mmCIF file of C-alpha atoms and ligand atoms in Angstrom:
data_model
loop_
_atom_site.group_PDB
_atom_site.id
_atom_site.type_symbol
_atom_site.label_atom_id
_atom_site.label_comp_id
_atom_site.label_asym_id
_atom_site.label_seq_id
_atom_site.Cartn_x
_atom_site.Cartn_y
_atom_site.Cartn_z
ATOM 1 C CA UNK A 1 -32.394 -12.729 23.219
ATOM 2 C CA UNK A 2 -30.095 -14.813 21.909
ATOM 3 C CA UNK A 3 -30.987 -14.000 18.549
ATOM 4 C CA UNK A 4 -30.988 -10.425 19.547
ATOM 5 C CA UNK A 5 -27.669 -10.717 20.365
ATOM 6 C CA UNK A 6 -26.148 -13.083 17.413
ATOM 7 C CA UNK A 7 -27.911 -10.275 15.606
ATOM 8 C CA UNK A 8 -25.977 -7.082 17.199
ATOM 9 C CA UNK A 9 -22.532 -9.811 16.827
ATOM 10 C CA UNK A 10 -23.829 -10.120 12.744
ATOM 11 C CA UNK A 11 -24.003 -6.271 12.238
ATOM 12 C CA UNK A 12 -20.434 -5.335 13.887
ATOM 13 C CA UNK A 13 -19.197 -7.787 11.600
ATOM 14 C CA UNK A 14 -20.318 -6.296 8.669
ATOM 15 C CA UNK A 15 -19.122 -2.728 9.959
ATOM 16 C CA UNK A 16 -15.947 -4.224 10.200
ATOM 17 C CA UNK A 17 -16.180 -5.483 7.277
ATOM 18 C CA UNK A 18 -17.523 -2.027 5.375
ATOM 19 C CA UNK A 19 -14.786 0.068 6.917
ATOM 20 C CA UNK A 20 -11.124 -2.527 6.373
ATOM 21 C CA UNK A 21 -11.482 -2.281 2.556
ATOM 22 C CA UNK A 22 -9.297 1.202 1.960
ATOM 23 C CA UNK A 23 -7.203 0.138 3.899
ATOM 24 C CA UNK A 24 -6.897 -3.667 2.322
ATOM 25 C CA UNK A 25 -8.291 -4.721 -0.789
ATOM 26 C CA UNK A 26 -8.654 -8.277 -2.569
ATOM 27 C CA UNK A 27 -9.267 -9.451 -5.760
ATOM 28 C CA UNK A 28 -9.406 -12.452 -7.829
ATOM 29 C CA UNK A 29 -6.760 -14.085 -4.583
ATOM 30 C CA UNK A 30 -4.658 -10.285 -4.485
ATOM 31 C CA UNK A 31 -4.510 -8.492 -1.046
ATOM 32 C CA UNK A 32 -2.870 -5.137 -0.997
ATOM 33 C CA UNK A 33 -2.228 -3.794 2.747
ATOM 34 C CA UNK A 34 -0.803 -1.610 4.458
ATOM 35 C CA UNK A 35 0.020 1.386 1.995
ATOM 36 C CA UNK A 36 1.644 4.364 2.301
ATOM 37 C CA UNK A 37 3.169 7.087 1.285
ATOM 38 C CA UNK A 38 6.092 9.094 2.188
ATOM 39 C CA UNK A 39 4.941 13.172 3.301
ATOM 40 C CA UNK A 40 6.839 15.396 0.625
ATOM 41 C CA UNK A 41 7.679 19.143 1.259
ATOM 42 C CA UNK A 42 5.419 21.719 -0.793
ATOM 43 C CA UNK A 43 7.578 22.054 -4.002
ATOM 44 C CA UNK A 44 8.020 18.482 -4.561
ATOM 45 C CA UNK A 45 6.888 16.766 -7.617
ATOM 46 C CA UNK A 46 7.633 13.086 -6.989
ATOM 47 C CA UNK A 47 6.384 10.947 -4.054
ATOM 48 C CA UNK A 48 6.672 7.537 -3.552
ATOM 49 C CA UNK A 49 3.781 4.648 -2.436
ATOM 50 C CA UNK A 50 4.246 1.881 -0.511
ATOM 51 C CA UNK A 51 2.083 -1.227 0.272
ATOM 52 C CA UNK A 52 2.263 -5.371 0.703
ATOM 53 C CA UNK A 53 0.758 -6.852 -2.322
ATOM 54 C CA UNK A 54 0.067 -11.018 -0.890
ATOM 55 C CA UNK A 55 -1.153 -13.652 -3.133
ATOM 56 C CA UNK A 56 -3.433 -16.452 -2.531
ATOM 57 C CA UNK A 57 -1.986 -20.620 -2.325
ATOM 58 C CA UNK A 58 -3.604 -20.789 -6.421
ATOM 59 C CA UNK A 59 -2.763 -17.215 -7.743
ATOM 60 C CA UNK A 60 0.210 -16.128 -10.320
ATOM 61 C CA UNK A 61 -0.457 -12.384 -11.431
ATOM 62 C CA UNK A 62 1.620 -10.137 -12.502
ATOM 63 C CA UNK A 63 1.568 -6.159 -11.943
ATOM 64 C CA UNK A 64 1.558 -3.973 -14.450
ATOM 65 C CA UNK A 65 0.814 -0.410 -13.695
ATOM 66 C CA UNK A 66 -0.487 1.550 -10.962
ATOM 67 C CA UNK A 67 -2.856 5.164 -11.434
ATOM 68 C CA UNK A 68 -3.710 7.492 -8.561
ATOM 69 C CA UNK A 69 -5.359 11.685 -9.828
ATOM 70 C CA UNK A 70 -2.404 12.718 -7.152
ATOM 71 C CA UNK A 71 0.107 12.454 -9.921
ATOM 72 C CA UNK A 72 0.694 12.789 -13.308
ATOM 73 C CA UNK A 73 3.102 10.213 -13.902
ATOM 74 C CA UNK A 74 3.133 7.186 -11.581
ATOM 75 C CA UNK A 75 4.904 4.358 -12.470
ATOM 76 C CA UNK A 76 6.558 1.026 -11.165
ATOM 77 C CA UNK A 77 10.070 1.452 -9.518
ATOM 78 C CA UNK A 78 13.237 -1.126 -8.212
ATOM 79 C CA UNK A 79 16.238 -0.290 -7.462
ATOM 80 C CA UNK A 80 19.029 -1.887 -8.968
ATOM 81 C CA UNK A 81 23.271 -2.406 -7.764
ATOM 82 C CA UNK A 82 24.938 0.097 -10.184
ATOM 83 C CA UNK A 83 28.435 -0.471 -9.320
ATOM 84 C CA UNK A 84 28.956 0.178 -5.534
ATOM 85 C CA UNK A 85 26.204 2.799 -6.613
ATOM 86 C CA UNK A 86 22.006 2.443 -5.864
ATOM 87 C CA UNK A 87 20.102 3.373 -8.168
ATOM 88 C CA UNK A 88 16.280 3.058 -9.281
ATOM 89 C CA UNK A 89 14.863 2.511 -12.634
ATOM 90 C CA UNK A 90 11.341 1.958 -14.081
ATOM 91 C CA UNK A 91 10.128 -1.778 -14.662
ATOM 92 C CA UNK A 92 6.844 -2.292 -16.964
ATOM 93 C CA UNK A 93 5.570 -5.166 -13.986
ATOM 94 C CA UNK A 94 6.609 -7.038 -11.334
ATOM 95 C CA UNK A 95 5.868 -10.962 -11.023
ATOM 96 C CA UNK A 96 4.264 -12.613 -8.649
ATOM 97 C CA UNK A 97 3.928 -15.880 -7.663
ATOM 98 C CA UNK A 98 1.505 -18.824 -5.586
ATOM 99 C CA UNK A 99 1.462 -17.592 -1.779
ATOM 100 C CA UNK A 100 4.033 -14.791 -1.059
ATOM 101 C CA UNK A 101 4.493 -11.262 0.159
ATOM 102 C CA UNK A 102 5.356 -8.840 -2.089
ATOM 103 C CA UNK A 103 6.441 -5.978 0.360
ATOM 104 C CA UNK A 104 7.134 -2.362 -1.598
ATOM 105 C CA UNK A 105 10.019 -0.372 0.501
ATOM 106 C CA UNK A 106 12.203 2.348 0.336
ATOM 107 C CA UNK A 107 15.117 1.357 -0.985
ATOM 108 C CA UNK A 108 13.033 -2.342 -2.770
ATOM 109 C CA UNK A 109 10.706 -2.053 -5.456
ATOM 110 C CA UNK A 110 7.637 0.717 -5.355
ATOM 111 C CA UNK A 111 5.709 2.650 -6.355
ATOM 112 C CA UNK A 112 6.960 6.463 -8.038
ATOM 113 C CA UNK A 113 4.281 9.378 -8.189
ATOM 114 C CA UNK A 114 5.544 11.491 -11.492
ATOM 115 C CA UNK A 115 4.423 14.893 -11.698
ATOM 116 C CA UNK A 116 2.839 15.200 -7.964
ATOM 117 C CA UNK A 117 -0.116 18.549 -8.423
ATOM 118 C CA UNK A 118 -0.552 18.467 -5.113
ATOM 119 C CA UNK A 119 1.885 17.998 -0.950
ATOM 120 C CA UNK A 120 1.398 15.158 -0.001
ATOM 121 C CA UNK A 121 0.352 15.545 3.657
ATOM 122 C CA UNK A 122 1.010 13.646 7.295
ATOM 123 C CA UNK A 123 -2.140 11.886 7.514
ATOM 124 C CA UNK A 124 -3.931 12.226 4.249
ATOM 125 C CA UNK A 125 -5.465 9.328 2.209
ATOM 126 C CA UNK A 126 -4.028 8.815 -1.486
ATOM 127 C CA UNK A 127 -6.288 6.797 -3.803
ATOM 128 C CA UNK A 128 -4.109 4.086 -4.999
ATOM 129 C CA UNK A 129 -4.834 1.868 -7.924
ATOM 130 C CA UNK A 130 -3.164 -0.465 -9.420
ATOM 131 C CA UNK A 131 -3.968 -2.918 -12.505
ATOM 132 C CA UNK A 132 -3.152 -6.751 -12.447
ATOM 133 C CA UNK A 133 -3.080 -8.958 -15.097
ATOM 134 C CA UNK A 134 -5.380 -11.437 -14.344
ATOM 135 C CA UNK A 135 -7.245 -9.849 -11.644
ATOM 136 C CA UNK A 136 -7.439 -6.202 -12.962
ATOM 137 C CA UNK A 137 -8.015 -3.016 -11.480
ATOM 138 C CA UNK A 138 -7.176 -2.874 -7.381
ATOM 139 C CA UNK A 139 -8.133 0.715 -5.591
ATOM 140 C CA UNK A 140 -6.339 1.097 -2.601
ATOM 141 C CA UNK A 141 -6.318 3.873 0.361
ATOM 142 C CA UNK A 142 -2.507 5.353 1.572
ATOM 143 C CA UNK A 143 -1.711 6.745 4.484
ATOM 144 C CA UNK A 144 0.884 9.200 4.401
ATOM 145 C CA UNK A 145 3.350 8.797 6.420
ATOM 146 C CA UNK A 146 5.782 11.730 8.444
ATOM 147 C CA UNK A 147 8.938 12.640 5.757
ATOM 148 C CA UNK A 148 11.397 10.393 7.468
ATOM 149 C CA UNK A 149 9.335 7.260 7.702
ATOM 150 C CA UNK A 150 9.965 3.590 7.033
ATOM 151 C CA UNK A 151 7.268 1.492 6.759
ATOM 152 C CA UNK A 152 3.296 2.127 7.622
ATOM 153 C CA UNK A 153 2.352 3.696 11.024
ATOM 154 C CA UNK A 154 3.638 1.446 13.799
ATOM 155 C CA UNK A 155 5.730 -0.543 12.188
ATOM 156 C CA UNK A 156 9.331 1.661 10.970
ATOM 157 C CA UNK A 157 10.469 1.995 14.585
ATOM 158 C CA UNK A 158 10.380 1.498 18.727
ATOM 159 C CA UNK A 159 6.759 1.799 19.599
ATOM 160 C CA UNK A 160 6.215 5.263 22.265
ATOM 161 C CA UNK A 161 2.678 5.047 24.209
ATOM 162 C CA UNK A 162 1.414 7.521 22.458
ATOM 163 C CA UNK A 163 1.889 5.221 19.269
ATOM 164 C CA UNK A 164 0.048 1.975 20.924
ATOM 165 C CA UNK A 165 -2.938 3.986 20.952
ATOM 166 C CA UNK A 166 -2.538 5.611 18.023
ATOM 167 C CA UNK A 167 -1.689 1.521 16.309
ATOM 168 C CA UNK A 168 -5.453 0.601 18.935
ATOM 169 C CA UNK A 169 -7.353 3.129 17.081
ATOM 170 C CA UNK A 170 -6.199 1.940 14.118
ATOM 171 C CA UNK A 171 -6.914 -1.033 14.070
ATOM 172 C CA UNK A 172 -10.162 -0.422 16.044
ATOM 173 C CA UNK A 173 -10.894 0.919 12.130
ATOM 174 C CA UNK A 174 -9.996 -1.745 10.345
HETATM 175 CU CU1 CU B 201 12.259 5.321 -7.926
#
């Protein structure tokens, strides 16, 4: 009896671990999570992707590239102040110090998906491959959020009962 309940518990843990790989990925001390993209209107040629990049205490690394099947020319971007105007600019890399959380977000560093091959529709999952100097390539699935979203699902606004139910579902898949 005890053995069988242990087996069920182990099985449940394994199932959770398998399901979590798409939304969170860790390799060589670098963890990607909460990846999201803003939905784009039909005909848009450019989109933007965001996520959290964490390093453990032993890991210093550098984000040096991004690739995805949905865009012909994905780039790493940052925002700079030019006088009073916020402008975005392509950068070659993002430096990651040990034990830090670097959040790619609107008006901050982000991944620009240039030459979009298709509109990005709310609810879709888009695979991104981020390449790090030491950790190498890491795959992550980004969820496509509404066009006006400022964060991943349930993290950019006051939660409603409906959102709570949905984010509850999200967590059961982690
Ligand atoms: Cu940009």
